[in-house]
PDB file of C-alpha atoms and ligand atoms in Angstrom:
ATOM      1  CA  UNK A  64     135.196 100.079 105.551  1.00  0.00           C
ATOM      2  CA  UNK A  65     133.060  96.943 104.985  1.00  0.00           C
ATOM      3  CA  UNK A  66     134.557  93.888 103.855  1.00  0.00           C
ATOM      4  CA  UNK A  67     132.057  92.728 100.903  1.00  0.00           C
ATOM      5  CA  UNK A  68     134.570  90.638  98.654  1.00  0.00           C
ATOM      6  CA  UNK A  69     136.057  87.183  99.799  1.00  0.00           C
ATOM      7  CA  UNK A  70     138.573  85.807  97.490  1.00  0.00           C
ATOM      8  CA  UNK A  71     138.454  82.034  97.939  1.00  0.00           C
ATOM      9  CA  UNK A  72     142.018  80.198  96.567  1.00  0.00           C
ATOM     10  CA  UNK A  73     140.956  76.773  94.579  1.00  0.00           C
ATOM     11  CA  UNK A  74     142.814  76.134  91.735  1.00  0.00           C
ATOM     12  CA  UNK A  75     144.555  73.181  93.704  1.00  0.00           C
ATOM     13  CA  UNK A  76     144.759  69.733  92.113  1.00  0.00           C
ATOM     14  CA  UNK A  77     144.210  68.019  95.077  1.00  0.00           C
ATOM     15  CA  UNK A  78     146.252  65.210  94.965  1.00  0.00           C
ATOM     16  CA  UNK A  79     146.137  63.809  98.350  1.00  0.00           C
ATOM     17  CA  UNK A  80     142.658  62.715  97.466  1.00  0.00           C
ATOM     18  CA  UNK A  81     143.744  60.968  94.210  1.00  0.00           C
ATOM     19  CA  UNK A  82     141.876  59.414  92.738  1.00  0.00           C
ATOM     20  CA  UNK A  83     138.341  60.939  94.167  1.00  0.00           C
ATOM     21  CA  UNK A  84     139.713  63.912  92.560  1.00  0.00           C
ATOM     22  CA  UNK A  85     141.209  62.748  89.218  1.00  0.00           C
ATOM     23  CA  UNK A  86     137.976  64.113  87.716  1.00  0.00           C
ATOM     24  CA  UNK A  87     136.107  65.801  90.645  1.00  0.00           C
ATOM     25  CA  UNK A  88     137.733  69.030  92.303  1.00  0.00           C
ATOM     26  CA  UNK A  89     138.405  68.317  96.205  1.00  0.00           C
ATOM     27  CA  UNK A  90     136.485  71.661  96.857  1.00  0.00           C
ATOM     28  CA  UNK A  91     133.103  69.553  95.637  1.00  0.00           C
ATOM     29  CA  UNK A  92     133.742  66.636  97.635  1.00  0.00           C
ATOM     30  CA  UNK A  93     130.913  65.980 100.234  1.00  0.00           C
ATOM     31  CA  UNK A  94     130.593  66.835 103.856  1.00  0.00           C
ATOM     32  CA  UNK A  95     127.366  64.687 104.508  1.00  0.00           C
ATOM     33  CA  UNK A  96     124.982  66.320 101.548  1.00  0.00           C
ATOM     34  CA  UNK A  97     126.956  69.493 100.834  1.00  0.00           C
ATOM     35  CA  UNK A  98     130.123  70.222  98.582  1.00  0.00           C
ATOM     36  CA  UNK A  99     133.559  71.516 101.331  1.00  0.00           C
ATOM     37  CA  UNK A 100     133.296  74.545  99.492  1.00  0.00           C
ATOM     38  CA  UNK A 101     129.625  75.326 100.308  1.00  0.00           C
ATOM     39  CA  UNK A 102     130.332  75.499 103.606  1.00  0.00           C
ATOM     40  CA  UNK A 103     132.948  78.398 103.296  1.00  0.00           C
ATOM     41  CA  UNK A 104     130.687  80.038 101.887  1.00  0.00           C
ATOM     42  CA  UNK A 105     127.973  79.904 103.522  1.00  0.00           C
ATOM     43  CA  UNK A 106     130.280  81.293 106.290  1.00  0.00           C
ATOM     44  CA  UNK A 107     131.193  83.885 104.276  1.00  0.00           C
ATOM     45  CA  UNK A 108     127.162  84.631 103.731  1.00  0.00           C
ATOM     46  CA  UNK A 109     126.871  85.176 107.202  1.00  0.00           C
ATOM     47  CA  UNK A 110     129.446  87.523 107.533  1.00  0.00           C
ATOM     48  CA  UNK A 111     127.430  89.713 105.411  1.00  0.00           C
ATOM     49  CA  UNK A 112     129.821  89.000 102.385  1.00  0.00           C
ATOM     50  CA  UNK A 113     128.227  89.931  99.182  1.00  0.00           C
ATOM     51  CA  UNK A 114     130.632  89.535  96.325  1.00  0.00           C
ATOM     52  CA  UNK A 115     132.476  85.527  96.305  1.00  0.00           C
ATOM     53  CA  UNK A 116     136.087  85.667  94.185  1.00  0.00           C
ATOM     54  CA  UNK A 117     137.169  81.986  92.824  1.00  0.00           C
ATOM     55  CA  UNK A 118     140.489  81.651  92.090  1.00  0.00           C
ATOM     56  CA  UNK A 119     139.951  78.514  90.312  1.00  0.00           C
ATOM     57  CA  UNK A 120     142.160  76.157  87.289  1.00  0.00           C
ATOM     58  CA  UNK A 121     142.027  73.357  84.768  1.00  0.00           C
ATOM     59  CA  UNK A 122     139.054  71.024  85.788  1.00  0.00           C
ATOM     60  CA  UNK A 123     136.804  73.440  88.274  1.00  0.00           C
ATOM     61  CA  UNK A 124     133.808  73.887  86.291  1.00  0.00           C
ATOM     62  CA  UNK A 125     131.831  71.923  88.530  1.00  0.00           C
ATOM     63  CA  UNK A 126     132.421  74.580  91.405  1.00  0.00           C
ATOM     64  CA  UNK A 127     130.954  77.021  88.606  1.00  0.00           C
ATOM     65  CA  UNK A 128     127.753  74.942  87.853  1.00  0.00           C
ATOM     66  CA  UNK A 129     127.191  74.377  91.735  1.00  0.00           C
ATOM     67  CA  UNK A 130     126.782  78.532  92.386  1.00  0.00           C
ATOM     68  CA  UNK A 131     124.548  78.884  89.437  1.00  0.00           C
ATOM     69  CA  UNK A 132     121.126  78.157  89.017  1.00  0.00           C
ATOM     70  CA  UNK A 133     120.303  74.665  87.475  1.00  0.00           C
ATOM     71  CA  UNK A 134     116.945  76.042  85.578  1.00  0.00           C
ATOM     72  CA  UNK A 135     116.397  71.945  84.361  1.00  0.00           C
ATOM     73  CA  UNK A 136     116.955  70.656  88.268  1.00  0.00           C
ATOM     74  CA  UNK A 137     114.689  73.144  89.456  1.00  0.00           C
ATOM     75  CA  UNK A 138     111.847  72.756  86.839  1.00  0.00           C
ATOM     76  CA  UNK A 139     111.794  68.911  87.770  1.00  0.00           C
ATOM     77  CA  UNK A 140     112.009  69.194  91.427  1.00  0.00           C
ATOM     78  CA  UNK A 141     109.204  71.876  91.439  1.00  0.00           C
ATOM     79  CA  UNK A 142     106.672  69.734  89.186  1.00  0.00           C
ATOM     80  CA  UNK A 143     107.803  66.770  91.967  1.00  0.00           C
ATOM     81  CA  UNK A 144     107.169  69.497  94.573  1.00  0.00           C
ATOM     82  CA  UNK A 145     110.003  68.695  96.369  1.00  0.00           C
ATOM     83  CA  UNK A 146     110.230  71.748  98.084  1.00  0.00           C
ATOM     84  CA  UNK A 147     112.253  71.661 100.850  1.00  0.00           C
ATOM     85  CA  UNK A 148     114.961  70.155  98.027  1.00  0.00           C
ATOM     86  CA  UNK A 149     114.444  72.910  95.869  1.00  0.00           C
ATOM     87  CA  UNK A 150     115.251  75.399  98.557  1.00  0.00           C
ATOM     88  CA  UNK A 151     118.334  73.893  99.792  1.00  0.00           C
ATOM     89  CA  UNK A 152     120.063  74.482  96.294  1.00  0.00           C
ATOM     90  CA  UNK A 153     118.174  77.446  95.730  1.00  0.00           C
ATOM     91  CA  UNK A 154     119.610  79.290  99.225  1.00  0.00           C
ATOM     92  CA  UNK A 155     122.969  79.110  97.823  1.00  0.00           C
ATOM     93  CA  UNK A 156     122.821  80.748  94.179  1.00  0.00           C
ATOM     94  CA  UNK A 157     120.330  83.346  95.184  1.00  0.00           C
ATOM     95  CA  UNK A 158     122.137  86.351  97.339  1.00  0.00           C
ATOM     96  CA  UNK A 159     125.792  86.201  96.372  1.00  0.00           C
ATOM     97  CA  UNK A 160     127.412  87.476  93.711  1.00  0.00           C
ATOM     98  CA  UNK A 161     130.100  84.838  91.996  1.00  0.00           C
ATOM     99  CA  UNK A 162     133.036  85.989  90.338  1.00  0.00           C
ATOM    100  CA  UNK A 163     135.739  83.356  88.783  1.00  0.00           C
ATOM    101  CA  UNK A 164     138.773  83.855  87.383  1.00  0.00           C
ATOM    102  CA  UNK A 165     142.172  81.351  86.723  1.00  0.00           C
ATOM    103  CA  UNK A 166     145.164  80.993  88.475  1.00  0.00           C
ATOM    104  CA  UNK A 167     147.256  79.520  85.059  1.00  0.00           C
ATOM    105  CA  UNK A 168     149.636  78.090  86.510  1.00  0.00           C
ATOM    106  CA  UNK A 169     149.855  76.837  90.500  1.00  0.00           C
ATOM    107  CA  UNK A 170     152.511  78.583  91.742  1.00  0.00           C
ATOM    108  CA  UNK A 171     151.117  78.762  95.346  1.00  0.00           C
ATOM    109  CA  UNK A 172     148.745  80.996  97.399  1.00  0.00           C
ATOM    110  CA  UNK A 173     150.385  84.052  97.426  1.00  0.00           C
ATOM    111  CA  UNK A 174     150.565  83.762  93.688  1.00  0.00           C
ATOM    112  CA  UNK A 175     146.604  82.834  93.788  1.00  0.00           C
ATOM    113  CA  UNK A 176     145.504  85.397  96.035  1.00  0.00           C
ATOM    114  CA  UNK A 177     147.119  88.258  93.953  1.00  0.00           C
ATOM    115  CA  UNK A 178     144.996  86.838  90.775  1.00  0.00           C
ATOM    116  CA  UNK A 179     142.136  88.821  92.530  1.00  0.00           C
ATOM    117  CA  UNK A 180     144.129  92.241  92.255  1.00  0.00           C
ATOM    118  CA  UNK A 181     142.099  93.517  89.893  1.00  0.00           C
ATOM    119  CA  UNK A 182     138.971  92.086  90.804  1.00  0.00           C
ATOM    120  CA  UNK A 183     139.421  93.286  94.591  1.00  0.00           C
ATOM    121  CA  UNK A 184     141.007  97.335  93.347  1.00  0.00           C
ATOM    122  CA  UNK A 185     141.256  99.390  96.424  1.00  0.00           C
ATOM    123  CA  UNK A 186     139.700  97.706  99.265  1.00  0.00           C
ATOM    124  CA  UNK A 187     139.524  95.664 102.347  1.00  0.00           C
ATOM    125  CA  UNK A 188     138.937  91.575 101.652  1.00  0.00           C
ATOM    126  CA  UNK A 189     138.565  88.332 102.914  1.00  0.00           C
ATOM    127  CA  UNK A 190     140.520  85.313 102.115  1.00  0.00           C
ATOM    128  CA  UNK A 191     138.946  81.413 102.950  1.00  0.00           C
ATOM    129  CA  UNK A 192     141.333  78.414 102.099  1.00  0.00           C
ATOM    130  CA  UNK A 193     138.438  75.839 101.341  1.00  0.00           C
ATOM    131  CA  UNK A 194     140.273  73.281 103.266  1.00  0.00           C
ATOM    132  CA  UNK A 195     139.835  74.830 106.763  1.00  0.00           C
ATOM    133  CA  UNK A 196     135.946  73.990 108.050  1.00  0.00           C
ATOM    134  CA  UNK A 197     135.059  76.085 110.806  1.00  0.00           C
ATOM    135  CA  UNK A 198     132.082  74.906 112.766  1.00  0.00           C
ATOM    136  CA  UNK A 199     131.298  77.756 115.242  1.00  0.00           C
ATOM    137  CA  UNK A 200     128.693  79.282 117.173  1.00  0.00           C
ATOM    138  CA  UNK A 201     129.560  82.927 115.433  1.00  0.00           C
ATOM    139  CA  UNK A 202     130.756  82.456 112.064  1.00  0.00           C
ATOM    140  CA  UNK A 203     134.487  82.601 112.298  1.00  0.00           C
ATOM    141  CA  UNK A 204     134.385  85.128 109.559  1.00  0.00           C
ATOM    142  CA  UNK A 205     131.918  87.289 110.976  1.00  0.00           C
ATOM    143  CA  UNK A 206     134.132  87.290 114.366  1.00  0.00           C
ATOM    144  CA  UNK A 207     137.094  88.579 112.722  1.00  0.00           C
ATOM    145  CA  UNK A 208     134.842  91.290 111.241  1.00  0.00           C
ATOM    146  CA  UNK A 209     134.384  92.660 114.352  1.00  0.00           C
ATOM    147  CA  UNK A 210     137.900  92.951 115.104  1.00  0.00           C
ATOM    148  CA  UNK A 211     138.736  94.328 111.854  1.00  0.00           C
ATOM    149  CA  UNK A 212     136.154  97.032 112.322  1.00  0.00           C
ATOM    150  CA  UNK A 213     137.879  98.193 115.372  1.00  0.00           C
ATOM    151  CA  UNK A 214     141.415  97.932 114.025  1.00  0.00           C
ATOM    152  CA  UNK A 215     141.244  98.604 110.623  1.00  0.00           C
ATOM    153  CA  UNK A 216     143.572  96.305 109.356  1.00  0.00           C
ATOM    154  CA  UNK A 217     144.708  93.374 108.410  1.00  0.00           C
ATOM    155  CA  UNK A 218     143.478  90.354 110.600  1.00  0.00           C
ATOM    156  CA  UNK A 219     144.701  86.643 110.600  1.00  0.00           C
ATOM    157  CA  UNK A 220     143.170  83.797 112.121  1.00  0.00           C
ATOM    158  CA  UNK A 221     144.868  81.955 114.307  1.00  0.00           C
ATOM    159  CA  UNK A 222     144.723  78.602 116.770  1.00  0.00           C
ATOM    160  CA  UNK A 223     147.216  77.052 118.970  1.00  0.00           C
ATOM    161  CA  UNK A 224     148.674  73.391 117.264  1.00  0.00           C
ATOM    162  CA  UNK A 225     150.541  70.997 118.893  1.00  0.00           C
ATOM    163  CA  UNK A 226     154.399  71.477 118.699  1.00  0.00           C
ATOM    164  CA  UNK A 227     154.926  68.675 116.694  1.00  0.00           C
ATOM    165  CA  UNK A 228     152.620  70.437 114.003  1.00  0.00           C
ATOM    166  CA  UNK A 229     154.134  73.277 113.221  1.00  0.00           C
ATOM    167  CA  UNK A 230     155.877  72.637 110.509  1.00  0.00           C
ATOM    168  CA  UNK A 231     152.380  72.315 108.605  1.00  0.00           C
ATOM    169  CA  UNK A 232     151.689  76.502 108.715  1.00  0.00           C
ATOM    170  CA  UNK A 233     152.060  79.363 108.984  1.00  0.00           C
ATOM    171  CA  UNK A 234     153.388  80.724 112.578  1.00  0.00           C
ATOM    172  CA  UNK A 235     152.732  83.856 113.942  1.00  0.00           C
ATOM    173  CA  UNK A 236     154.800  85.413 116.799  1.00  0.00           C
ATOM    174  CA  UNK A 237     152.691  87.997 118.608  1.00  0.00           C
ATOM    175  CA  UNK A 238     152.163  90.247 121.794  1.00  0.00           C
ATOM    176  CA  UNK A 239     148.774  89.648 123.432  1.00  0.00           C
ATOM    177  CA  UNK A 240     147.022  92.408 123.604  1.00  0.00           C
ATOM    178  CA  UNK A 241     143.561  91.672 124.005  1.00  0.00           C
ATOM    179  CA  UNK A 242     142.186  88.106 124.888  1.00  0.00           C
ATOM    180  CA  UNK A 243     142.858  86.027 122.066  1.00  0.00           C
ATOM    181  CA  UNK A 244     144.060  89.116 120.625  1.00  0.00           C
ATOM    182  CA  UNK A 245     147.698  89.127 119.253  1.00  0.00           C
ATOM    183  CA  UNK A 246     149.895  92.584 117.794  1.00  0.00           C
ATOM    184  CA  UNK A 247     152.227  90.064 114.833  1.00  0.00           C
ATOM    185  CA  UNK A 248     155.370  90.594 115.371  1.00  0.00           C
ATOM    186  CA  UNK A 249     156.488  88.050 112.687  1.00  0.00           C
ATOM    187  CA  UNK A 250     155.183  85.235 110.577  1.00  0.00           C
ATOM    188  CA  UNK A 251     157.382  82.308 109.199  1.00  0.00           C
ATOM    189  CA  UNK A 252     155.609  80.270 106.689  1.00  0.00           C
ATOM    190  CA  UNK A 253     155.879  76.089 107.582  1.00  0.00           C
ATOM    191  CA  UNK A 254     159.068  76.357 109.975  1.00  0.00           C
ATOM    192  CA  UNK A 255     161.222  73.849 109.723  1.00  0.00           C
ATOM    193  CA  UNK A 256     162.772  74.370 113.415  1.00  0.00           C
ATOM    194  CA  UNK A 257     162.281  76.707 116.082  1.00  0.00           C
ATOM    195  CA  UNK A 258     158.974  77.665 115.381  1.00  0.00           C
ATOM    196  CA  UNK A 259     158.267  81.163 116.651  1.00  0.00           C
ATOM    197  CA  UNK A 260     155.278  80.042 119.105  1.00  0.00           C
ATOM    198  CA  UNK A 261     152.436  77.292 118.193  1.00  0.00           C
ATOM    199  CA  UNK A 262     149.854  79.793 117.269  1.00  0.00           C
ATOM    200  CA  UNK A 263     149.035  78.512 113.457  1.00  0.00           C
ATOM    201  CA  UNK A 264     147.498  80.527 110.808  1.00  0.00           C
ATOM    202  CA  UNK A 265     144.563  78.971 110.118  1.00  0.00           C
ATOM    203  CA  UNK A 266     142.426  79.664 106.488  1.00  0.00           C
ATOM    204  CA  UNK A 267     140.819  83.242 107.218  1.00  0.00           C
ATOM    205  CA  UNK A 268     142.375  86.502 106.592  1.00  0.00           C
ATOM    206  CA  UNK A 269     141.229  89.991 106.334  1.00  0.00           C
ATOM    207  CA  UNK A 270     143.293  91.304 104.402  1.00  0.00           C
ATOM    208  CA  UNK A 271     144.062  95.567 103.106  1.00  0.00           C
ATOM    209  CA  UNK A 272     144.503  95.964  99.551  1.00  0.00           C
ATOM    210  CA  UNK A 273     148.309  96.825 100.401  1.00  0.00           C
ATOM    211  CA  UNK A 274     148.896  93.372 100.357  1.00  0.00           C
ATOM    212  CA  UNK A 275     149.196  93.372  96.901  1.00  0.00           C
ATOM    213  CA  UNK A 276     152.415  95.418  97.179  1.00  0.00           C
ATOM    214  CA  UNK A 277     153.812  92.868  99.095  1.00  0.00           C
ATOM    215  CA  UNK A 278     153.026  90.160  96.933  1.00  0.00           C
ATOM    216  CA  UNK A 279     154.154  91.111  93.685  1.00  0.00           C
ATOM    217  CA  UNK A 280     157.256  91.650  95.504  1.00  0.00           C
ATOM    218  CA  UNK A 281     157.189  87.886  96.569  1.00  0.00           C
ATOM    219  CA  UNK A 282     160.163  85.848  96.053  1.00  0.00           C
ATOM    220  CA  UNK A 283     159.367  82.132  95.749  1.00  0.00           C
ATOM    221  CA  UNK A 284     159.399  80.819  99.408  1.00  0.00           C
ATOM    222  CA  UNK A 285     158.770  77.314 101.286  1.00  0.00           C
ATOM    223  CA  UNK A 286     157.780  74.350  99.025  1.00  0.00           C
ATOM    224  CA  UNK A 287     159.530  76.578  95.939  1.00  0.00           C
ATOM    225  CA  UNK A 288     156.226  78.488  95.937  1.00  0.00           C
ATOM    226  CA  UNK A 289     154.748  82.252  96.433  1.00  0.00           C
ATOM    227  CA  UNK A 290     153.581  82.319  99.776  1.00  0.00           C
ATOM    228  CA  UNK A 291     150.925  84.288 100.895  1.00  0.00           C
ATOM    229  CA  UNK A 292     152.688  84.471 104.833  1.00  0.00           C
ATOM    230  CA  UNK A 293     155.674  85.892 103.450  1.00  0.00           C
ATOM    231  CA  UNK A 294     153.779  88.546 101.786  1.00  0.00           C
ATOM    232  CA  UNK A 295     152.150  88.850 105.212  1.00  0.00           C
ATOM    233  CA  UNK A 296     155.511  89.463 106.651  1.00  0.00           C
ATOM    234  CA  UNK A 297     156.438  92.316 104.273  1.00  0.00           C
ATOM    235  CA  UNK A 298     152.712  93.721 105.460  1.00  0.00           C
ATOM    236  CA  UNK A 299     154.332  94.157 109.198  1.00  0.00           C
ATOM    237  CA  UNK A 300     156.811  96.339 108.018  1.00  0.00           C
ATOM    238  CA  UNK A 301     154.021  99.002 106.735  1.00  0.00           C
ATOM    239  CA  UNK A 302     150.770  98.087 108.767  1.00  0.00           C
ATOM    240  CA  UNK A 303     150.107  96.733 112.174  1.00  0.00           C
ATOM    241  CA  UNK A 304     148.699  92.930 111.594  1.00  0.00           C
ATOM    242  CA  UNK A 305     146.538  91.233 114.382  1.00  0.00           C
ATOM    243  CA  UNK A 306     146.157  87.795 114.568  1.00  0.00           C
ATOM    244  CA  UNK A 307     142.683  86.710 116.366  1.00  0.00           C
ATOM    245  CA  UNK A 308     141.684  83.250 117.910  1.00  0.00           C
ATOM    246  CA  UNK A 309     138.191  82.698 116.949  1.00  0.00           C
ATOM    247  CA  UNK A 310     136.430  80.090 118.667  1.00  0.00           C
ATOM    248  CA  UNK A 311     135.029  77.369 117.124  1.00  0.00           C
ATOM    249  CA  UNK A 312     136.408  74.115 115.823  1.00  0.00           C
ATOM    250  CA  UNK A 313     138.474  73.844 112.963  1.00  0.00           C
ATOM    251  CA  UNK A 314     138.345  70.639 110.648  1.00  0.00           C
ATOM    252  CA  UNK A 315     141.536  70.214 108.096  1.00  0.00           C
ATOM    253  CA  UNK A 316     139.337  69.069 105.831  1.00  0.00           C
ATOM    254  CA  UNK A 317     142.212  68.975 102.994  1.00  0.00           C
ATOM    255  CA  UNK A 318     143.908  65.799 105.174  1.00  0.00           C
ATOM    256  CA  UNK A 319     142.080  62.472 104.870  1.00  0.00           C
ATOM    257  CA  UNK A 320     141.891  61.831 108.216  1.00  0.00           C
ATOM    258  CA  UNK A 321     140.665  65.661 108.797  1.00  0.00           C
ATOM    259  CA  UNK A 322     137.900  65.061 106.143  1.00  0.00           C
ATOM    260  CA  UNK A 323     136.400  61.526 107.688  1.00  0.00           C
ATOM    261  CA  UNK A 324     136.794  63.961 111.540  1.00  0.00           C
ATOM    262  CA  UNK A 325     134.202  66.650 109.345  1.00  0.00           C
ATOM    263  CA  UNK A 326     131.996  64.133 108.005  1.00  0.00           C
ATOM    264  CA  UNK A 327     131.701  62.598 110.896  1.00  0.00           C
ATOM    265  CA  UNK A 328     131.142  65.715 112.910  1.00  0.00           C
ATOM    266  CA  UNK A 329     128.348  67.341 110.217  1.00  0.00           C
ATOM    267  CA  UNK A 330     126.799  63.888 110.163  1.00  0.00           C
ATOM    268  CA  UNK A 331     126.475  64.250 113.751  1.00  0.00           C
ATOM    269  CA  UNK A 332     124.805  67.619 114.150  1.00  0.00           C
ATOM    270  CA  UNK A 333     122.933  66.362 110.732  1.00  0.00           C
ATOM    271  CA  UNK A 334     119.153  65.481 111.731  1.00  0.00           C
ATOM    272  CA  UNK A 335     118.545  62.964 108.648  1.00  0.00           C
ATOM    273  CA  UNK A 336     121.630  61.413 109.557  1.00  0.00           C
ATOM    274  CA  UNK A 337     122.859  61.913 113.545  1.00  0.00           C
ATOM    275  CA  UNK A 338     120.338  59.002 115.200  1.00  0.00           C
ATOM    276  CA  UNK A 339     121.964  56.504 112.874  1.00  0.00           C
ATOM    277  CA  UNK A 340     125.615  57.850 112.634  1.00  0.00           C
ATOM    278  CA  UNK A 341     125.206  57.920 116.632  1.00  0.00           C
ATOM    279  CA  UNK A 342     124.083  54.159 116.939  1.00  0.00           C
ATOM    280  CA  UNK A 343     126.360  52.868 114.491  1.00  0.00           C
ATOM    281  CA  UNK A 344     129.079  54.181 116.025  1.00  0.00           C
ATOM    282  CA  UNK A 345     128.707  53.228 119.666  1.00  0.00           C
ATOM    283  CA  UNK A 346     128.481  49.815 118.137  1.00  0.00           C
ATOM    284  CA  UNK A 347     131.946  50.192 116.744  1.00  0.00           C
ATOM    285  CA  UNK A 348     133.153  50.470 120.466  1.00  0.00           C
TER     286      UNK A 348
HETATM  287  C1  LIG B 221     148.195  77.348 103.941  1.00  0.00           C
HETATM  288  C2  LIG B 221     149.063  78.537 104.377  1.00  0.00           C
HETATM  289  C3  LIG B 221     149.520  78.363 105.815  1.00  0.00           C
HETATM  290  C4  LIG B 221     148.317  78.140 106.711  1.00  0.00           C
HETATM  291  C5  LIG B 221     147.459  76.963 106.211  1.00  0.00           C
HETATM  292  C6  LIG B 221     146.164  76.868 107.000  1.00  0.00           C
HETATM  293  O1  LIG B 221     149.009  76.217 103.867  1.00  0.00           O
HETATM  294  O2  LIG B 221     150.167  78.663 103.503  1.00  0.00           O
HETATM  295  O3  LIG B 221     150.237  79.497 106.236  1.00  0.00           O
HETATM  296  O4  LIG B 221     148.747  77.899 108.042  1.00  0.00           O
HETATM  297  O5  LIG B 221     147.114  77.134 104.832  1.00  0.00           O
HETATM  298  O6  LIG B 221     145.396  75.783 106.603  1.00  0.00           O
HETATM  299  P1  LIG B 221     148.547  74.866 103.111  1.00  0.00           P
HETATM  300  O7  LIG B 221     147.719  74.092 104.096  1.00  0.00           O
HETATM  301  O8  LIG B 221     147.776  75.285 101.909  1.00  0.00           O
HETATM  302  O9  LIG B 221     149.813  74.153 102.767  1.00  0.00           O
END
């Protein structure tokens, strides 16, 4: 089975950006000269994804507008012939299909991700939480592709945290089986003590459409929300779940300090803006 849908969760309010986001959503914010969400998917592009799923809310029409083609932009950047412009907003719109639907009321991920059931029907899918940048050599998506088409089933990503940041995610506990190959034995979602390892889901999952068993079963869970982990857990009692650590490096782009870490790291692999960025920040030292 090929994965062709990715369902990306972004109905969020965003609040720990308040007040760049009182009338901007955080998934449009700007790493260097490109909206946080742009990046997903362009990593989902690469994977070979052809069909993008937003679960979107109240305020997200921008996200809309970005994916579409803006006929009166284009017009006036053509007659400027501004071309290489015109092709960097052009790339995005041209070989994905864009589907959009609302999550009414934010009653957490799990809740979010099942909005797609009847977009998604009977197949295999991705999931991307916007807020997890992945800069990597091999698109992080397109890695766990590979190990879904050997195993057939569902795939998280995972990377080790520090200890002390556990409590932030979702845990897996696992048996190695591979390199940075895991069998899940269980999956606790943000624990508050005796996490079960520091191996931390990180924003990419394959995902089998049996997962939507498991999450209209969902009983509220940590942070009085639907949780897409515990749904995960319900998943190991009927399917075997791997858990993968790609390789690349992972930005938590929805924490401030995250976000400047991205911008910082795009502006410095940026060729308009790395000579500059570089200089100006040796001077800071
Ligand atoms: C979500 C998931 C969590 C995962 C994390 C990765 O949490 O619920 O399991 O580890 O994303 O970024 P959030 O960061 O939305 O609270």
């Amino acid at each position: 089975m090929k994965i062709k849908k990715a369902v990306f969760p972004s109905a969020g309010l965003g609040t720990r950006f308040l007040p760049a986001t009182k009338a901007i959503p955080k998934e449009m914010l700007p790493l260097v000269d490109k909206p946080l969400i742009q990046y997903c998917v362009e990593e989902a592009h690469a994977s070979g994804i052809e069909e993008i799923v937003f679960i979107t809310g109240r305020g997200k029409r921008a996200i809309e507008d970005h994916f579409d083609i803006s006929f009166e932009l284009e017009t006036t950047l053509r007659e400027k012939k501004k071309t290489a412009i015109l092709n960097k907003i052009r790339h995005i719109s041209e070989d994905l299909t864009y589907i959009y639907t609302r999550q009414k009321k934010a009653l957490g991920l799990g809740h979010a991700v099942l909005c797609a059931k009847n977009i998604i029907n009977n197949e295999p899918f991705a999931v991307f939480l916007g807020d997890d940048i992945i800069d990597a050599k091999v698109p992080a998506m397109k890695q766990m592709i590979k190990v879904f088409t050997k195993y057939q089933t569902s795939i998280l990503a995972v990377q080790r945290v520090p200890k002390k940041h556990t409590h932030m995610y979702g845990i897996i506990k696992g048996k190695k089986v591979a390199d940075g190959l895991y069998k899940v034995e269980d999956v606790v979602e943000k624990p508050e003590k005796n996490p079960p390892s520091n191996l931390a889901i990180i924003g990419r999952y394959i995902l089998t459409p049996e997962i939507f068993t498991q999450l209209e079963k969902n009983k509220k869970g940590s942070g009085g929300e639907y949780q897409l982990t515990d749904a995960i857990k319900g998943l190991l009692k009927t399917q075997a779940v791997y858990a993968y650590e790609f390789e690349g490096e992972r930005f938590d782009a929805g924490d401030k300090v995250g976000f400047l870490k991205a911008n910082i790291h795009m502006g410095l692999k940026n060729k308009e803006t790395a000579v500059e960025l570089r200089k100006f920040i040796k001077r800071l030292f």
